[in-house]
Amino acid sequence: MNKNLQIAVIGAGLMGHGIALTLARAGQYVAVTDPVADARATLSARIRNSLILMGDDEAQIARILKKIEIFDSVPGAVRNAFAVFEAAPEKLELKQRIFAEVEAHAPANAILASNTSVMPITGIMAGLQGRHRALGTHWWNPPHMIPLVEVIRTEWTGDATMAAMMALLADAGKTPVRVEKDVPGFIGNRLQHALWREAISLVERGICDAESVDTVVKSCFGRRLSVLGPLENADLVGTDLTLDIHKTVLADLEHRPGPSPYLERLVAEGRLGMKTGQGFRDWTPQEAEKVRNGVATHLRRLEGILPD
Ligand SMILES: NC(=O)c1ccc[n+]([C@@H]2O[C@H](COP(=O)([O-])OP(=O)(O)OC[C@H]3O[C@@H](n4cnc5c(N)ncnc54)[C@H](O)[C@@H]3O)[C@@H](O)[C@H]2O)c1
């Protein structure tokens, strides 16, 4: 993979700053644009803080920041782009408008990627002239710490576009995975929310409390998950045993199509989780902070930034 490619990032928030620093850290030039002056003004400081947390020294930070340029509008940022990553707010019409402007100003062969969390890429890209070069890249938060990026193909995305994006991300140290059909939630969020649906149902049905759900995951199969995926696990115990278990348990699992009424009640009552002090469980500010710090420390250990 060439270094010094020109990459554009649209939106300099939580995800945009992490995508920009990841690609600049891998040696690419990154042009970032954001219409909000404060987002532009604070970008370098936010990237610096993230790089410090990743263990980079001052010389490395200076080298990376030199590779990042900030623009106040889309045309300048995308003019010479090899690839454009959009990380603007999760609103369909806004993303469609952004890509129309990007397409009008970017090189004709630039790869166009949206970082939408769950919106169909097909809907975002439908109005473009060059839909063969458009796809989804679903980075996870924090984008500079979580290895996975899901690369989502629409019915129009060309093979060369998929291959070039996979190569760019692999070169930047990410773990890209192909999603061959543009389905809601892609792969990771489908798996994650299948688990959350059953977790909520267990509480709703009075089978256990919320803390017990989390304890079972954290002290049991969650320990294996980062080294043993579910289908590896099925092969490990045997597909025959997996079939026997499914014959008994699947019919009893939660399978209603909409959100849980229990979850809807929490939201209606203003029990929004840690930010309001109550959700499935009660949280003091100190307890919430301990959870956040625990996640950050764990991720840094996995990255080898902190000792085990
Ligand atoms: N936060 C997450 O955990 C996460 C994870 C995966 C994907 N995503 C997706 O990534 C995208 C960005 O999310 P985020 O968490 O970084 O949001 P954010 O609010 O932190 O950042 C969005 C940025 O976009 C800027 N912006 C506003 N209007 C814009 C416009 N017209 N053009 C360009 N930029 C504009 C804002 O000023 C802000 O800096 C969303 O689509 C989100 O769903 C978020």
Short mmCIF file of C-alpha atoms and ligand atoms in Angstrom, two decimals:
data_model
loop_
_atom_site.label_atom_id
_atom_site.label_comp_id
_atom_site.label_asym_id
_atom_site.label_seq_id
_atom_site.Cartn_x
_atom_site.Cartn_y
_atom_site.Cartn_z
CA MET A 1 0.00 0.00 0.00
CA ASN A 2 1.33 3.44 -0.96
CA LYS A 3 2.05 5.88 1.84
CA ASN A 4 1.20 9.57 1.50
CA LEU A 5 -2.16 8.85 -0.09
CA GLN A 6 -4.60 11.72 0.35
CA ILE A 7 -7.53 10.69 2.53
CA ALA A 8 -10.50 12.93 3.40
CA VAL A 9 -12.56 12.67 6.58
CA ILE A 10 -15.91 14.50 6.71
CA GLY A 11 -16.91 15.24 10.31
CA ALA A 12 -14.34 15.76 13.06
CA GLY A 13 -16.26 14.35 16.05
CA LEU A 14 -15.70 11.25 18.13
CA MET A 15 -15.38 8.89 15.16
CA GLY A 16 -13.87 11.34 12.63
CA HIS A 17 -10.97 12.31 14.89
CA GLY A 18 -10.15 8.62 15.52
CA ILE A 19 -10.39 7.65 11.85
CA ALA A 20 -8.17 10.61 10.91
CA LEU A 21 -5.49 9.82 13.50
CA THR A 22 -5.47 6.10 12.60
CA LEU A 23 -4.82 6.80 8.92
CA ALA A 24 -2.28 9.56 9.60
CA ARG A 25 -0.49 7.26 12.05
CA ALA A 26 -0.25 4.74 9.19
CA GLY A 27 1.54 7.32 7.04
CA GLN A 28 -1.30 8.75 4.95
CA TYR A 29 -2.13 12.45 4.53
CA VAL A 30 -5.53 13.23 5.99
CA ALA A 31 -7.70 16.25 5.15
CA VAL A 32 -10.44 16.71 7.74
CA THR A 33 -13.43 18.99 7.36
CA ASP A 34 -16.23 19.96 9.73
CA PRO A 35 -18.69 22.88 9.42
CA VAL A 36 -18.55 23.55 13.17
CA ALA A 37 -15.74 25.95 14.09
CA ASP A 38 -15.27 24.48 17.56
CA ALA A 39 -14.83 20.97 16.12
CA ARG A 40 -12.09 22.28 13.81
CA ALA A 41 -10.44 24.35 16.54
CA THR A 42 -10.25 21.45 19.03
CA LEU A 43 -9.35 18.68 16.58
CA SER A 44 -5.57 18.75 17.03
CA ALA A 45 -5.84 18.77 20.83
CA ARG A 46 -8.31 15.85 20.80
CA ILE A 47 -6.08 13.85 18.47
CA ARG A 48 -3.06 14.65 20.67
CA ASN A 49 -4.91 13.38 23.78
CA SER A 50 -5.88 10.15 22.04
CA LEU A 51 -2.32 9.59 20.81
CA ILE A 52 -0.98 10.12 24.36
CA LEU A 53 -3.44 7.44 25.58
CA MET A 54 -2.10 5.16 22.87
CA GLY A 55 1.40 5.61 24.26
CA ASP A 56 2.89 7.76 21.46
CA ASP A 57 5.77 10.09 22.36
CA GLU A 58 6.06 13.78 21.42
CA ALA A 59 8.10 13.10 18.28
CA GLN A 60 5.52 10.58 17.02
CA ILE A 61 2.65 12.93 17.86
CA ALA A 62 4.31 15.80 15.98
CA ARG A 63 4.91 13.54 12.95
CA ILE A 64 1.27 12.43 12.91
CA LEU A 65 -0.21 15.91 13.43
CA LYS A 66 1.88 17.21 10.51
CA LYS A 67 0.03 14.77 8.28
CA ILE A 68 -3.40 16.14 9.20
CA GLU A 69 -4.81 19.27 7.56
CA ILE A 70 -8.07 20.92 8.59
CA PHE A 71 -10.48 22.47 6.07
CA ASP A 72 -13.63 24.49 6.66
CA SER A 73 -15.49 23.07 3.64
CA VAL A 74 -15.85 19.83 1.70
CA PRO A 75 -14.44 20.84 -1.73
CA GLY A 76 -10.94 21.64 -0.45
CA ALA A 77 -10.77 18.53 1.70
CA VAL A 78 -11.76 16.05 -1.02
CA ARG A 79 -10.08 17.66 -4.04
CA ASN A 80 -7.24 15.10 -4.31
CA ALA A 81 -8.76 12.29 -2.24
CA PHE A 82 -7.96 8.63 -2.83
CA ALA A 83 -10.73 7.78 -0.34
CA VAL A 84 -13.35 9.81 1.56
CA PHE A 85 -14.66 8.68 4.96
CA GLU A 86 -17.90 10.37 6.06
CA ALA A 87 -18.41 10.53 9.85
CA ALA A 88 -21.13 13.20 10.08
CA PRO A 89 -24.27 12.96 12.26
CA GLU A 90 -26.55 9.94 11.78
CA LYS A 91 -29.15 11.61 9.54
CA LEU A 92 -29.97 10.13 6.15
CA GLU A 93 -30.69 13.36 4.25
CA LEU A 94 -27.55 15.01 5.64
CA LYS A 95 -25.39 12.09 4.53
CA GLN A 96 -27.01 12.06 1.07
CA ARG A 97 -26.31 15.79 0.71
CA ILE A 98 -22.71 15.37 1.86
CA PHE A 99 -22.03 12.63 -0.69
CA ALA A 100 -23.61 14.68 -3.49
CA GLU A 101 -21.17 17.50 -2.66
CA VAL A 102 -18.26 15.09 -2.28
CA GLU A 103 -18.99 13.51 -5.65
CA ALA A 104 -19.05 16.94 -7.31
CA HIS A 105 -15.54 17.78 -6.04
CA ALA A 106 -13.61 14.55 -5.46
CA PRO A 107 -11.58 12.77 -8.18
CA ALA A 108 -13.77 10.49 -10.32
CA ASN A 109 -12.11 7.35 -8.96
CA ALA A 110 -12.13 8.27 -5.25
CA ILE A 111 -13.63 5.64 -2.94
CA LEU A 112 -16.66 7.01 -1.05
CA ALA A 113 -17.30 5.48 2.40
CA SER A 114 -19.95 6.16 5.01
CA ASN A 115 -19.41 5.34 8.69
CA THR A 116 -23.13 5.12 9.46
CA SER A 117 -23.90 2.97 12.52
CA VAL A 118 -26.98 1.21 11.19
CA MET A 119 -28.44 3.02 8.15
CA PRO A 120 -28.44 1.08 4.88
CA ILE A 121 -25.50 2.20 2.73
CA THR A 122 -27.73 1.64 -0.30
CA GLY A 123 -30.07 4.43 0.85
CA ILE A 124 -27.22 6.86 1.47
CA MET A 125 -25.51 6.22 -1.90
CA ALA A 126 -28.55 5.66 -4.19
CA GLY A 127 -28.42 9.14 -5.76
CA LEU A 128 -24.75 9.07 -6.78
CA GLN A 129 -23.48 8.86 -10.37
CA GLY A 130 -20.60 6.55 -9.45
CA ARG A 131 -22.24 4.05 -7.12
CA HIS A 132 -19.64 1.37 -7.99
CA ARG A 133 -17.09 3.26 -5.87
CA ALA A 134 -19.33 3.70 -2.82
CA LEU A 135 -19.47 1.43 0.21
CA GLY A 136 -19.80 1.43 3.98
CA THR A 137 -16.93 1.34 6.46
CA HIS A 138 -18.27 0.74 9.94
CA TRP A 139 -15.55 1.64 12.43
CA TRP A 140 -16.20 0.96 16.12
CA ASN A 141 -15.71 3.35 19.02
CA PRO A 142 -12.96 4.21 19.85
CA PRO A 143 -11.91 3.84 16.20
CA HIS A 144 -8.19 4.03 16.98
CA MET A 145 -8.43 1.22 19.58
CA ILE A 146 -10.98 -1.27 18.26
CA PRO A 147 -9.40 -3.26 15.41
CA LEU A 148 -12.55 -4.18 13.47
CA VAL A 149 -13.87 -2.21 10.51
CA GLU A 150 -16.83 -3.75 8.66
CA VAL A 151 -16.60 -3.03 4.92
CA ILE A 152 -20.09 -3.10 3.48
CA ARG A 153 -20.85 -3.80 -0.14
CA THR A 154 -24.01 -2.57 -1.84
CA GLU A 155 -25.44 -4.21 -4.95
CA TRP A 156 -23.49 -1.61 -6.99
CA THR A 157 -20.08 -1.69 -5.25
CA GLY A 158 -17.29 -2.85 -7.55
CA ASP A 159 -14.79 -5.61 -6.66
CA ALA A 160 -11.87 -3.20 -7.12
CA THR A 161 -13.44 -0.73 -4.68
CA MET A 162 -13.91 -3.44 -2.04
CA ALA A 163 -10.35 -4.71 -2.52
CA ALA A 164 -8.79 -1.24 -2.36
CA MET A 165 -10.64 -0.37 0.86
CA MET A 166 -9.72 -3.71 2.47
CA ALA A 167 -6.06 -3.06 1.59
CA LEU A 168 -6.10 0.53 2.88
CA LEU A 169 -7.57 -0.53 6.23
CA ALA A 170 -5.30 -3.55 6.65
CA ASP A 171 -2.30 -1.33 5.95
CA ALA A 172 -3.48 1.01 8.72
CA GLY A 173 -3.39 -1.90 11.19
CA LYS A 174 -7.14 -2.47 11.24
CA THR A 175 -8.94 -5.82 10.95
CA PRO A 176 -11.31 -5.28 8.01
CA VAL A 177 -14.13 -7.77 7.42
CA ARG A 178 -16.25 -7.98 4.27
CA VAL A 179 -20.01 -7.63 4.63
CA GLU A 180 -21.27 -8.92 1.28
CA LYS A 181 -24.88 -7.70 1.65
CA ASP A 182 -26.13 -4.34 2.91
CA VAL A 183 -28.28 -5.53 5.84
CA PRO A 184 -29.29 -3.36 8.87
CA GLY A 185 -26.71 -3.66 11.67
CA PHE A 186 -24.16 -5.30 9.34
CA ILE A 187 -22.49 -8.17 11.30
CA GLY A 188 -21.34 -6.82 14.67
CA ASN A 189 -24.47 -4.95 15.70
CA ARG A 190 -26.73 -7.82 14.58
CA LEU A 191 -24.81 -10.21 16.83
CA GLN A 192 -24.57 -7.72 19.67
CA HIS A 193 -28.27 -6.83 19.66
CA ALA A 194 -29.39 -10.46 19.35
CA LEU A 195 -27.63 -10.90 22.71
CA TRP A 196 -29.07 -7.67 24.17
CA ARG A 197 -32.61 -8.68 23.14
CA GLU A 198 -32.34 -11.92 25.12
CA ALA A 199 -30.58 -10.12 28.01
CA ILE A 200 -33.48 -7.67 28.35
CA SER A 201 -36.03 -10.49 28.02
CA LEU A 202 -34.42 -12.46 30.88
CA VAL A 203 -34.95 -9.45 33.18
CA GLU A 204 -38.41 -8.71 31.82
CA ARG A 205 -39.53 -12.32 32.42
CA GLY A 206 -38.22 -12.24 36.01
CA ILE A 207 -35.67 -14.99 35.36
CA CYS A 208 -32.86 -12.91 36.87
CA ASP A 209 -31.92 -9.30 37.58
CA ALA A 210 -29.82 -7.07 35.32
CA GLU A 211 -26.68 -7.48 37.39
CA SER A 212 -26.93 -11.27 37.09
CA VAL A 213 -27.15 -11.05 33.29
CA ASP A 214 -23.94 -9.01 33.20
CA THR A 215 -22.20 -11.27 35.73
CA VAL A 216 -23.01 -14.38 33.66
CA VAL A 217 -21.55 -12.82 30.50
CA LYS A 218 -18.46 -11.33 32.17
CA SER A 219 -17.57 -14.33 34.32
CA CYS A 220 -18.41 -17.01 31.76
CA PHE A 221 -18.50 -17.02 27.97
CA GLY A 222 -17.44 -13.37 27.70
CA ARG A 223 -14.00 -14.46 28.90
CA ARG A 224 -13.59 -16.71 25.87
CA LEU A 225 -15.16 -14.47 23.26
CA SER A 226 -12.08 -12.53 22.15
CA VAL A 227 -10.21 -15.76 21.40
CA LEU A 228 -13.11 -18.05 20.46
CA GLY A 229 -15.86 -16.84 18.14
CA PRO A 230 -19.31 -18.44 18.31
CA LEU A 231 -18.88 -20.59 15.22
CA GLU A 232 -15.39 -21.70 16.26
CA ASN A 233 -17.02 -22.60 19.58
CA ALA A 234 -19.76 -24.58 17.80
CA ASP A 235 -17.09 -26.51 15.91
CA LEU A 236 -15.16 -27.02 19.14
CA VAL A 237 -18.09 -28.61 20.98
CA GLY A 238 -19.43 -30.24 17.80
CA THR A 239 -22.17 -29.23 15.39
CA ASP A 240 -24.15 -32.30 16.59
CA LEU A 241 -24.22 -31.02 20.19
CA THR A 242 -25.04 -27.52 18.89
CA LEU A 243 -28.03 -28.95 16.99
CA ASP A 244 -29.29 -30.83 20.08
CA ILE A 245 -29.07 -27.65 22.20
CA HIS A 246 -30.87 -25.60 19.57
CA LYS A 247 -33.70 -28.15 19.36
CA THR A 248 -34.38 -27.60 23.06
CA VAL A 249 -33.63 -23.93 23.67
CA LEU A 250 -34.31 -21.88 20.52
CA ALA A 251 -38.10 -22.03 20.76
CA ASP A 252 -37.96 -20.40 24.19
CA LEU A 253 -35.65 -17.52 23.24
CA GLU A 254 -37.05 -14.04 22.76
CA HIS A 255 -38.03 -13.55 19.12
CA ARG A 256 -40.59 -10.74 18.93
CA PRO A 257 -39.69 -8.38 16.09
CA GLY A 258 -39.98 -5.00 17.87
CA PRO A 259 -38.23 -3.45 20.87
CA SER A 260 -39.05 -4.76 24.34
CA PRO A 261 -41.93 -2.97 26.17
CA TYR A 262 -39.69 -3.10 29.27
CA LEU A 263 -37.03 -1.07 27.43
CA GLU A 264 -39.67 1.34 26.12
CA ARG A 265 -40.91 1.86 29.69
CA LEU A 266 -37.39 2.67 30.95
CA VAL A 267 -36.98 5.32 28.26
CA ALA A 268 -40.48 6.78 28.85
CA GLU A 269 -39.69 7.08 32.58
CA GLY A 270 -36.41 8.91 31.88
CA ARG A 271 -34.32 5.99 33.11
CA LEU A 272 -31.74 6.47 30.35
CA GLY A 273 -28.81 4.70 31.97
CA MET A 274 -25.61 6.10 33.45
CA LYS A 275 -26.30 9.62 32.18
CA THR A 276 -29.45 9.86 34.35
CA GLY A 277 -28.22 7.62 37.19
CA GLN A 278 -30.80 4.90 36.47
CA GLY A 279 -31.37 2.43 33.65
CA PHE A 280 -31.54 -1.33 33.98
CA ARG A 281 -29.56 -0.66 37.19
CA ASP A 282 -28.89 2.36 39.43
CA TRP A 283 -25.58 4.19 38.95
CA THR A 284 -23.78 6.75 41.09
CA PRO A 285 -21.43 9.04 39.11
CA GLN A 286 -18.49 7.21 40.74
CA GLU A 287 -19.79 3.78 39.69
CA ALA A 288 -20.35 5.01 36.13
CA GLU A 289 -16.82 6.45 36.02
CA LYS A 290 -15.40 3.15 37.27
CA VAL A 291 -17.10 1.29 34.40
CA ARG A 292 -15.79 3.77 31.81
CA ASN A 293 -12.26 3.60 33.20
CA GLY A 294 -12.45 -0.19 33.33
CA VAL A 295 -13.29 -0.36 29.61
CA ALA A 296 -10.54 2.11 28.66
CA THR A 297 -7.93 0.25 30.70
CA HIS A 298 -8.98 -3.10 29.25
CA LEU A 299 -8.74 -1.78 25.67
CA ARG A 300 -5.31 -0.29 26.33
CA ARG A 301 -4.11 -3.62 27.77
CA LEU A 302 -5.35 -5.46 24.69
CA GLU A 303 -3.46 -2.97 22.48
CA GLY A 304 -0.31 -3.66 24.48
CA ILE A 305 -0.17 -0.03 25.67
CA LEU A 306 -0.49 -1.10 29.32
CA PRO A 307 1.12 -4.21 30.84
CA ASP A 308 -1.17 -7.17 31.61
N1 LIG B 1 -20.08 7.09 18.40
C1 LIG B 1 -20.07 5.80 18.09
O1 LIG B 1 -19.92 4.91 18.95
C2 LIG B 1 -20.20 5.38 16.64
C3 LIG B 1 -19.75 4.12 16.26
C4 LIG B 1 -19.85 3.75 14.90
C5 LIG B 1 -20.40 4.62 13.99
N2 LIG B 1 -20.84 5.85 14.39
C6 LIG B 1 -21.40 6.75 13.37
O2 LIG B 1 -20.39 7.67 12.98
C7 LIG B 1 -20.98 8.91 12.59
C8 LIG B 1 -20.40 10.03 13.43
O3 LIG B 1 -20.65 9.74 14.79
P1 LIG B 1 -19.85 10.47 15.97
O4 LIG B 1 -20.09 9.63 17.17
O5 LIG B 1 -18.46 10.78 15.54
O6 LIG B 1 -20.67 11.82 16.10
P2 LIG B 1 -20.16 13.23 16.67
O7 LIG B 1 -21.38 13.99 17.00
O8 LIG B 1 -19.11 13.05 17.71
O9 LIG B 1 -19.45 13.89 15.41
C9 LIG B 1 -20.14 14.34 14.26
C10 LIG B 1 -19.38 15.51 13.68
O10 LIG B 1 -20.00 15.86 12.45
C11 LIG B 1 -20.00 17.28 12.39
N3 LIG B 1 -21.02 17.74 11.45
C12 LIG B 1 -22.22 18.31 11.71
N4 LIG B 1 -22.83 18.63 10.53
C13 LIG B 1 -21.98 18.23 9.54
C14 LIG B 1 -22.01 18.33 8.13
N5 LIG B 1 -23.06 18.88 7.49
N6 LIG B 1 -20.95 17.87 7.43
C15 LIG B 1 -19.89 17.33 8.05
N7 LIG B 1 -19.80 17.22 9.39
C16 LIG B 1 -20.83 17.66 10.12
C17 LIG B 1 -20.23 17.74 13.82
O11 LIG B 1 -19.79 19.08 13.98
C18 LIG B 1 -19.39 16.74 14.59
O12 LIG B 1 -18.07 17.21 14.78
C19 LIG B 1 -22.49 8.73 12.77
O13 LIG B 1 -23.06 8.30 11.56
C20 LIG B 1 -22.56 7.62 13.80
O14 LIG B 1 -23.79 6.93 13.77
C21 LIG B 1 -20.72 6.25 15.69
#
